[in-house]
Amino acid sequence: GAGVSQSPSNKVTEKGKDVELRCDPISGHTALYWYRQRLGQGLEFLIYFQGNSAPDKSGLPSDRFSAERTGESVSTLTIQRTQQEDSAVYLCASSPEPRLERRFGAGTRLSVL
Amino acid sequence: DAKTTQPPSMDCAEGRAANLPCNHSTISGNEYVYWYRQIHSQGPQYIIHGLKNNETNEMASLIITEDRKSSTLILPHATLRDTAVYYCIVRVASGNTPLVFGKGTRLSVIA
């Protein structure tokens, strides 16, 4: 597709359940980023992938959060044992290389009941 | 930890120029100024970036002061669709430093 695609667009889950969020970056983009945005707040950096290098996980808030990326394609963000505080929009972005501007997806709105 | 300071909100009349200020007094010599915006319920959208020279593209103009400690994003003829939160970010253009978004400026374009 022409842009960054994220799925699902909305996810409602019960506290304690695991969720998996998916990001399809723009083809050829080597850099991929995950961000979290709570209601009315700015973006929080979570994790960054660049090619085959080890990911920068410095923004992950706890060990319940993990992410994987297969080569330079799809990435999944997994949240285990979800808590109500995890409710937010999770945004994925990609860029051809780190120094260039990022293209964002529309996000996944996660609601933990 | 955002390195920029922006007013929390601004209003602008439709058709007029919107001038959004940003202070970045601790900017380093190799850091660029980037602007993004986020329209309600959408992901952030890249607008423009610059190092020290003024820049212009189809969306906006970026004016950076000579000492690089502040900048202004100019939307020359604001429309209702420009209502969004505008983020000013400073970062090096190379390497893997992530974008650090602050609270931004909520611009309301009024008919």
PDB file of C-alpha atoms in Angstrom:
ATOM      1  CA  GLY A   1       0.000   0.000   0.000  1.00  0.00           C
ATOM      2  CA  ALA A   2       0.931   3.624  -0.193  1.00  0.00           C
ATOM      3  CA  GLY A   3       1.123   4.252   3.524  1.00  0.00           C
ATOM      4  CA  VAL A   4       1.810   2.635   6.873  1.00  0.00           C
ATOM      5  CA  SER A   5      -0.970   0.217   7.728  1.00  0.00           C
ATOM      6  CA  GLN A   6      -1.921  -0.782  11.255  1.00  0.00           C
ATOM      7  CA  SER A   7      -4.361  -3.392  12.458  1.00  0.00           C
ATOM      8  CA  PRO A   8      -6.698  -3.663  14.125  1.00  0.00           C
ATOM      9  CA  SER A   9      -7.850  -0.050  14.103  1.00  0.00           C
ATOM     10  CA  ASN A  10      -9.653  -0.627  17.386  1.00  0.00           C
ATOM     11  CA  LYS A  11      -9.175  -3.278  20.049  1.00  0.00           C
ATOM     12  CA  VAL A  12     -11.209  -3.760  23.201  1.00  0.00           C
ATOM     13  CA  THR A  13      -9.882  -6.302  25.680  1.00  0.00           C
ATOM     14  CA  GLU A  14     -10.318  -7.364  29.262  1.00  0.00           C
ATOM     15  CA  LYS A  15      -7.755  -6.651  31.936  1.00  0.00           C
ATOM     16  CA  GLY A  16      -5.225  -9.473  32.130  1.00  0.00           C
ATOM     17  CA  LYS A  17      -5.538 -10.584  28.506  1.00  0.00           C
ATOM     18  CA  ASP A  18      -2.694 -10.452  25.995  1.00  0.00           C
ATOM     19  CA  VAL A  19      -2.997  -8.349  22.837  1.00  0.00           C
ATOM     20  CA  GLU A  20      -1.013  -8.222  19.612  1.00  0.00           C
ATOM     21  CA  LEU A  21      -0.896  -5.137  17.406  1.00  0.00           C
ATOM     22  CA  ARG A  22       0.371  -5.221  13.850  1.00  0.00           C
ATOM     23  CA  CYS A  23       2.200  -2.697  11.694  1.00  0.00           C
ATOM     24  CA  ASP A  24       2.901  -2.950   7.957  1.00  0.00           C
ATOM     25  CA  PRO A  25       5.471  -0.279   7.083  1.00  0.00           C
ATOM     26  CA  ILE A  26       5.904   1.325   3.698  1.00  0.00           C
ATOM     27  CA  SER A  27       7.787  -1.052   1.406  1.00  0.00           C
ATOM     28  CA  GLY A  28      11.517  -0.355   1.444  1.00  0.00           C
ATOM     29  CA  HIS A  29      11.484   1.582   4.702  1.00  0.00           C
ATOM     30  CA  THR A  30      14.266   0.209   6.865  1.00  0.00           C
ATOM     31  CA  ALA A  31      13.412   2.111  10.035  1.00  0.00           C
ATOM     32  CA  LEU A  32      10.272   1.326  12.051  1.00  0.00           C
ATOM     33  CA  TYR A  33       9.064   2.954  15.266  1.00  0.00           C
ATOM     34  CA  TRP A  34       6.316   2.310  17.794  1.00  0.00           C
ATOM     35  CA  TYR A  35       4.813   5.111  19.870  1.00  0.00           C
ATOM     36  CA  ARG A  36       2.043   5.291  22.434  1.00  0.00           C
ATOM     37  CA  GLN A  37      -0.329   8.217  22.859  1.00  0.00           C
ATOM     38  CA  ARG A  38      -2.602   8.409  25.866  1.00  0.00           C
ATOM     39  CA  LEU A  39      -5.747  10.536  25.671  1.00  0.00           C
ATOM     40  CA  GLY A  40      -4.855  14.209  25.547  1.00  0.00           C
ATOM     41  CA  GLN A  41      -1.128  13.510  25.819  1.00  0.00           C
ATOM     42  CA  GLY A  42       1.867  13.728  23.498  1.00  0.00           C
ATOM     43  CA  LEU A  43       3.575  10.755  21.883  1.00  0.00           C
ATOM     44  CA  GLU A  44       5.741   8.401  23.949  1.00  0.00           C
ATOM     45  CA  PHE A  45       8.509   6.532  22.149  1.00  0.00           C
ATOM     46  CA  LEU A  46       8.389   2.780  22.751  1.00  0.00           C
ATOM     47  CA  ILE A  47      10.775   0.927  20.439  1.00  0.00           C
ATOM     48  CA  TYR A  48      12.801   1.399  17.246  1.00  0.00           C
ATOM     49  CA  PHE A  49      13.951  -1.099  14.607  1.00  0.00           C
ATOM     50  CA  GLN A  50      16.622  -0.347  12.009  1.00  0.00           C
ATOM     51  CA  GLY A  51      17.439  -3.048   9.496  1.00  0.00           C
ATOM     52  CA  ASN A  52      19.093  -6.043  11.119  1.00  0.00           C
ATOM     53  CA  SER A  53      20.497  -4.083  14.062  1.00  0.00           C
ATOM     54  CA  ALA A  54      19.420  -4.820  17.611  1.00  0.00           C
ATOM     55  CA  PRO A  55      16.267  -2.836  18.355  1.00  0.00           C
ATOM     56  CA  ASP A  56      16.297   0.178  20.668  1.00  0.00           C
ATOM     57  CA  LYS A  57      13.887  -0.901  23.407  1.00  0.00           C
ATOM     58  CA  SER A  58      14.620   1.987  25.750  1.00  0.00           C
ATOM     59  CA  GLY A  59      11.059   3.306  25.659  1.00  0.00           C
ATOM     60  CA  LEU A  60       9.216   0.111  26.590  1.00  0.00           C
ATOM     61  CA  PRO A  61       7.437   0.858  29.887  1.00  0.00           C
ATOM     62  CA  SER A  62       7.606  -2.646  31.376  1.00  0.00           C
ATOM     63  CA  ASP A  63       8.524  -6.234  30.612  1.00  0.00           C
ATOM     64  CA  ARG A  64       4.890  -6.847  29.671  1.00  0.00           C
ATOM     65  CA  PHE A  65       5.652  -5.020  26.414  1.00  0.00           C
ATOM     66  CA  SER A  66       7.625  -6.615  23.602  1.00  0.00           C
ATOM     67  CA  ALA A  67       7.937  -6.146  19.867  1.00  0.00           C
ATOM     68  CA  GLU A  68       9.304  -8.078  16.942  1.00  0.00           C
ATOM     69  CA  ARG A  69      10.074  -7.283  13.356  1.00  0.00           C
ATOM     70  CA  THR A  70      10.773  -9.748  10.594  1.00  0.00           C
ATOM     71  CA  GLY A  71      13.532  -8.322   8.413  1.00  0.00           C
ATOM     72  CA  GLU A  72      12.374  -5.023   7.009  1.00  0.00           C
ATOM     73  CA  SER A  73       8.702  -5.886   6.920  1.00  0.00           C
ATOM     74  CA  VAL A  74       5.876  -6.414   9.369  1.00  0.00           C
ATOM     75  CA  SER A  75       6.219  -5.634  13.059  1.00  0.00           C
ATOM     76  CA  THR A  76       4.072  -6.798  15.954  1.00  0.00           C
ATOM     77  CA  LEU A  77       3.774  -5.135  19.353  1.00  0.00           C
ATOM     78  CA  THR A  78       2.639  -7.509  22.093  1.00  0.00           C
ATOM     79  CA  ILE A  79       1.277  -6.450  25.452  1.00  0.00           C
ATOM     80  CA  GLN A  80       0.908  -9.251  27.979  1.00  0.00           C
ATOM     81  CA  ARG A  81      -1.488  -9.208  30.937  1.00  0.00           C
ATOM     82  CA  THR A  82      -2.975  -5.884  29.864  1.00  0.00           C
ATOM     83  CA  GLN A  83      -3.795  -3.256  32.472  1.00  0.00           C
ATOM     84  CA  GLN A  84      -6.242  -0.362  32.272  1.00  0.00           C
ATOM     85  CA  GLU A  85      -3.265   2.048  32.157  1.00  0.00           C
ATOM     86  CA  ASP A  86      -2.314   0.462  28.814  1.00  0.00           C
ATOM     87  CA  SER A  87      -5.370   2.035  27.197  1.00  0.00           C
ATOM     88  CA  ALA A  88      -4.054   4.367  24.505  1.00  0.00           C
ATOM     89  CA  VAL A  89      -3.550   4.771  20.783  1.00  0.00           C
ATOM     90  CA  TYR A  90      -0.519   2.833  19.603  1.00  0.00           C
ATOM     91  CA  LEU A  91       1.118   4.434  16.569  1.00  0.00           C
ATOM     92  CA  CYS A  92       3.609   2.917  14.170  1.00  0.00           C
ATOM     93  CA  ALA A  93       5.865   4.933  11.862  1.00  0.00           C
ATOM     94  CA  SER A  94       8.448   4.072   9.234  1.00  0.00           C
ATOM     95  CA  SER A  95      11.091   5.942   7.272  1.00  0.00           C
ATOM     96  CA  PRO A  96      13.491   5.047   4.443  1.00  0.00           C
ATOM     97  CA  GLU A  97      16.362   5.656   6.825  1.00  0.00           C
ATOM     98  CA  PRO A  98      16.521   7.152  10.319  1.00  0.00           C
ATOM     99  CA  ARG A  99      17.459  10.671   9.284  1.00  0.00           C
ATOM    100  CA  LEU A 100      14.454  11.136   7.036  1.00  0.00           C
ATOM    101  CA  GLU A 101      10.964  12.094   8.036  1.00  0.00           C
ATOM    102  CA  ARG A 102       8.677   9.454   9.500  1.00  0.00           C
ATOM    103  CA  ARG A 103       5.409   8.375   7.964  1.00  0.00           C
ATOM    104  CA  PHE A 104       2.814   7.421  10.545  1.00  0.00           C
ATOM    105  CA  GLY A 105      -0.027   4.945  10.437  1.00  0.00           C
ATOM    106  CA  ALA A 106      -3.503   5.786  11.710  1.00  0.00           C
ATOM    107  CA  GLY A 107      -2.865   3.876  14.922  1.00  0.00           C
ATOM    108  CA  THR A 108      -4.593   1.152  16.943  1.00  0.00           C
ATOM    109  CA  ARG A 109      -6.886   2.381  19.671  1.00  0.00           C
ATOM    110  CA  LEU A 110      -6.589  -0.050  22.593  1.00  0.00           C
ATOM    111  CA  SER A 111      -9.186  -0.032  25.332  1.00  0.00           C
ATOM    112  CA  VAL A 112      -8.610  -2.224  28.384  1.00  0.00           C
ATOM    113  CA  LEU A 113     -11.744  -2.757  30.421  1.00  0.00           C
TER     114      LEU A 113
ATOM    115  CA  ASP B   1      12.386  14.801  27.542  1.00  0.00           C
ATOM    116  CA  ALA B   2      11.344  17.344  24.918  1.00  0.00           C
ATOM    117  CA  LYS B   3      13.903  20.036  24.178  1.00  0.00           C
ATOM    118  CA  THR B   4      11.347  22.503  22.881  1.00  0.00           C
ATOM    119  CA  THR B   5       8.826  24.903  24.357  1.00  0.00           C
ATOM    120  CA  GLN B   6       5.584  25.747  22.583  1.00  0.00           C
ATOM    121  CA  PRO B   7       2.445  27.610  23.641  1.00  0.00           C
ATOM    122  CA  PRO B   8      -0.306  25.123  24.533  1.00  0.00           C
ATOM    123  CA  SER B   9      -2.903  26.648  22.235  1.00  0.00           C
ATOM    124  CA  MET B  10      -3.513  29.287  19.579  1.00  0.00           C
ATOM    125  CA  ASP B  11      -6.429  30.527  17.514  1.00  0.00           C
ATOM    126  CA  CYS B  12      -6.267  31.733  13.941  1.00  0.00           C
ATOM    127  CA  ALA B  13      -8.940  33.144  11.638  1.00  0.00           C
ATOM    128  CA  GLU B  14      -9.572  31.184   8.472  1.00  0.00           C
ATOM    129  CA  GLY B  15      -7.639  32.605   5.522  1.00  0.00           C
ATOM    130  CA  ARG B  16      -5.116  34.367   7.703  1.00  0.00           C
ATOM    131  CA  ALA B  17      -1.535  33.293   8.300  1.00  0.00           C
ATOM    132  CA  ALA B  18      -0.940  31.079  11.321  1.00  0.00           C
ATOM    133  CA  ASN B  19       2.412  31.700  12.995  1.00  0.00           C
ATOM    134  CA  LEU B  20       3.378  28.991  15.469  1.00  0.00           C
ATOM    135  CA  PRO B  21       6.423  29.742  17.642  1.00  0.00           C
ATOM    136  CA  CYS B  22       8.869  27.289  19.141  1.00  0.00           C
ATOM    137  CA  ASN B  23      11.750  27.873  21.527  1.00  0.00           C
ATOM    138  CA  HIS B  24      14.733  25.520  21.449  1.00  0.00           C
ATOM    139  CA  SER B  25      17.417  27.424  23.299  1.00  0.00           C
ATOM    140  CA  THR B  26      19.587  24.339  23.957  1.00  0.00           C
ATOM    141  CA  ILE B  27      19.706  23.195  20.345  1.00  0.00           C
ATOM    142  CA  SER B  28      23.054  21.725  19.258  1.00  0.00           C
ATOM    143  CA  GLY B  29      24.869  22.578  16.074  1.00  0.00           C
ATOM    144  CA  ASN B  30      23.995  19.283  14.397  1.00  0.00           C
ATOM    145  CA  GLU B  31      20.323  19.232  15.411  1.00  0.00           C
ATOM    146  CA  TYR B  32      17.563  19.976  12.949  1.00  0.00           C
ATOM    147  CA  VAL B  33      14.174  21.513  13.704  1.00  0.00           C
ATOM    148  CA  TYR B  34      11.273  19.298  12.599  1.00  0.00           C
ATOM    149  CA  TRP B  35       7.573  20.098  12.573  1.00  0.00           C
ATOM    150  CA  TYR B  36       4.790  17.526  12.618  1.00  0.00           C
ATOM    151  CA  ARG B  37       1.078  17.917  13.137  1.00  0.00           C
ATOM    152  CA  GLN B  38      -1.657  15.608  14.310  1.00  0.00           C
ATOM    153  CA  ILE B  39      -5.215  16.080  13.217  1.00  0.00           C
ATOM    154  CA  HIS B  40      -7.815  14.589  15.528  1.00  0.00           C
ATOM    155  CA  SER B  41      -7.956  10.773  15.385  1.00  0.00           C
ATOM    156  CA  GLN B  42      -5.154  10.557  12.826  1.00  0.00           C
ATOM    157  CA  GLY B  43      -1.459   9.688  13.043  1.00  0.00           C
ATOM    158  CA  PRO B  44       1.117  12.492  13.027  1.00  0.00           C
ATOM    159  CA  GLN B  45       1.948  14.068   9.668  1.00  0.00           C
ATOM    160  CA  TYR B  46       5.352  15.427   8.699  1.00  0.00           C
ATOM    161  CA  ILE B  47       5.297  19.101   7.679  1.00  0.00           C
ATOM    162  CA  ILE B  48       8.796  20.489   7.237  1.00  0.00           C
ATOM    163  CA  HIS B  49      12.286  20.548   8.713  1.00  0.00           C
ATOM    164  CA  GLY B  50      15.376  22.744   8.572  1.00  0.00           C
ATOM    165  CA  LEU B  51      18.846  23.304   9.998  1.00  0.00           C
ATOM    166  CA  LYS B  52      19.565  27.019   9.825  1.00  0.00           C
ATOM    167  CA  ASN B  53      18.208  28.364   6.554  1.00  0.00           C
ATOM    168  CA  ASN B  54      14.562  29.210   6.125  1.00  0.00           C
ATOM    169  CA  GLU B  55      12.634  26.494   4.349  1.00  0.00           C
ATOM    170  CA  THR B  56       9.416  26.456   2.349  1.00  0.00           C
ATOM    171  CA  ASN B  57       7.340  23.671   0.860  1.00  0.00           C
ATOM    172  CA  GLU B  58       3.797  23.228  -0.345  1.00  0.00           C
ATOM    173  CA  MET B  59       2.457  23.031   3.193  1.00  0.00           C
ATOM    174  CA  ALA B  60       4.324  25.672   5.170  1.00  0.00           C
ATOM    175  CA  SER B  61       7.339  27.871   5.724  1.00  0.00           C
ATOM    176  CA  LEU B  62       9.878  27.487   8.501  1.00  0.00           C
ATOM    177  CA  ILE B  63      11.726  30.537   9.785  1.00  0.00           C
ATOM    178  CA  ILE B  64      14.719  29.842  12.035  1.00  0.00           C
ATOM    179  CA  THR B  65      16.386  32.695  13.919  1.00  0.00           C
ATOM    180  CA  GLU B  66      20.036  33.410  13.254  1.00  0.00           C
ATOM    181  CA  ASP B  67      21.072  32.071  16.666  1.00  0.00           C
ATOM    182  CA  ARG B  68      18.853  28.995  16.042  1.00  0.00           C
ATOM    183  CA  LYS B  69      17.319  29.269  19.489  1.00  0.00           C
ATOM    184  CA  SER B  70      13.804  29.660  18.180  1.00  0.00           C
ATOM    185  CA  SER B  71      11.757  29.109  15.063  1.00  0.00           C
ATOM    186  CA  THR B  72       8.333  29.851  13.634  1.00  0.00           C
ATOM    187  CA  LEU B  73       6.156  27.632  11.493  1.00  0.00           C
ATOM    188  CA  ILE B  74       3.999  29.650   9.121  1.00  0.00           C
ATOM    189  CA  LEU B  75       0.839  28.352   7.478  1.00  0.00           C
ATOM    190  CA  PRO B  76       0.272  31.163   4.954  1.00  0.00           C
ATOM    191  CA  HIS B  77      -3.493  30.793   4.511  1.00  0.00           C
ATOM    192  CA  ALA B  78      -4.944  28.686   7.291  1.00  0.00           C
ATOM    193  CA  THR B  79      -8.033  26.606   6.557  1.00  0.00           C
ATOM    194  CA  LEU B  80     -10.385  24.761   8.894  1.00  0.00           C
ATOM    195  CA  ARG B  81      -8.576  21.542   7.941  1.00  0.00           C
ATOM    196  CA  ASP B  82      -5.384  22.906   9.482  1.00  0.00           C
ATOM    197  CA  THR B  83      -6.917  22.602  12.946  1.00  0.00           C
ATOM    198  CA  ALA B  84      -4.547  20.196  14.691  1.00  0.00           C
ATOM    199  CA  VAL B  85      -1.855  19.846  17.337  1.00  0.00           C
ATOM    200  CA  TYR B  86       1.491  21.042  15.970  1.00  0.00           C
ATOM    201  CA  TYR B  87       4.711  19.559  17.328  1.00  0.00           C
ATOM    202  CA  CYS B  88       8.126  21.192  17.120  1.00  0.00           C
ATOM    203  CA  ILE B  89      10.982  18.716  17.586  1.00  0.00           C
ATOM    204  CA  VAL B  90      14.756  19.046  17.534  1.00  0.00           C
ATOM    205  CA  ARG B  91      16.980  16.084  16.764  1.00  0.00           C
ATOM    206  CA  VAL B  92      20.062  15.111  14.841  1.00  0.00           C
ATOM    207  CA  ALA B  93      19.283  14.108  11.289  1.00  0.00           C
ATOM    208  CA  SER B  94      21.601  11.105  11.300  1.00  0.00           C
ATOM    209  CA  GLY B  95      21.679   8.096  13.552  1.00  0.00           C
ATOM    210  CA  ASN B  96      18.785   6.389  15.226  1.00  0.00           C
ATOM    211  CA  THR B  97      17.657   9.008  17.701  1.00  0.00           C
ATOM    212  CA  PRO B  98      13.884   8.795  17.895  1.00  0.00           C
ATOM    213  CA  LEU B  99      11.522  11.721  17.600  1.00  0.00           C
ATOM    214  CA  VAL B 100      10.601  13.053  21.041  1.00  0.00           C
ATOM    215  CA  PHE B 101       7.187  14.653  20.949  1.00  0.00           C
ATOM    216  CA  GLY B 102       6.229  17.209  23.577  1.00  0.00           C
ATOM    217  CA  LYS B 103       2.736  18.550  24.246  1.00  0.00           C
ATOM    218  CA  GLY B 104       2.688  20.698  21.092  1.00  0.00           C
ATOM    219  CA  THR B 105       0.453  23.639  20.234  1.00  0.00           C
ATOM    220  CA  ARG B 106      -3.232  23.064  19.622  1.00  0.00           C
ATOM    221  CA  LEU B 107      -4.121  25.334  16.694  1.00  0.00           C
ATOM    222  CA  SER B 108      -7.792  26.114  16.216  1.00  0.00           C
ATOM    223  CA  VAL B 109      -8.686  27.699  12.889  1.00  0.00           C
ATOM    224  CA  ILE B 110     -11.911  29.644  13.242  1.00  0.00           C
ATOM    225  CA  ALA B 111     -14.332  30.465  10.442  1.00  0.00           C
TER     226      ALA B 111
END
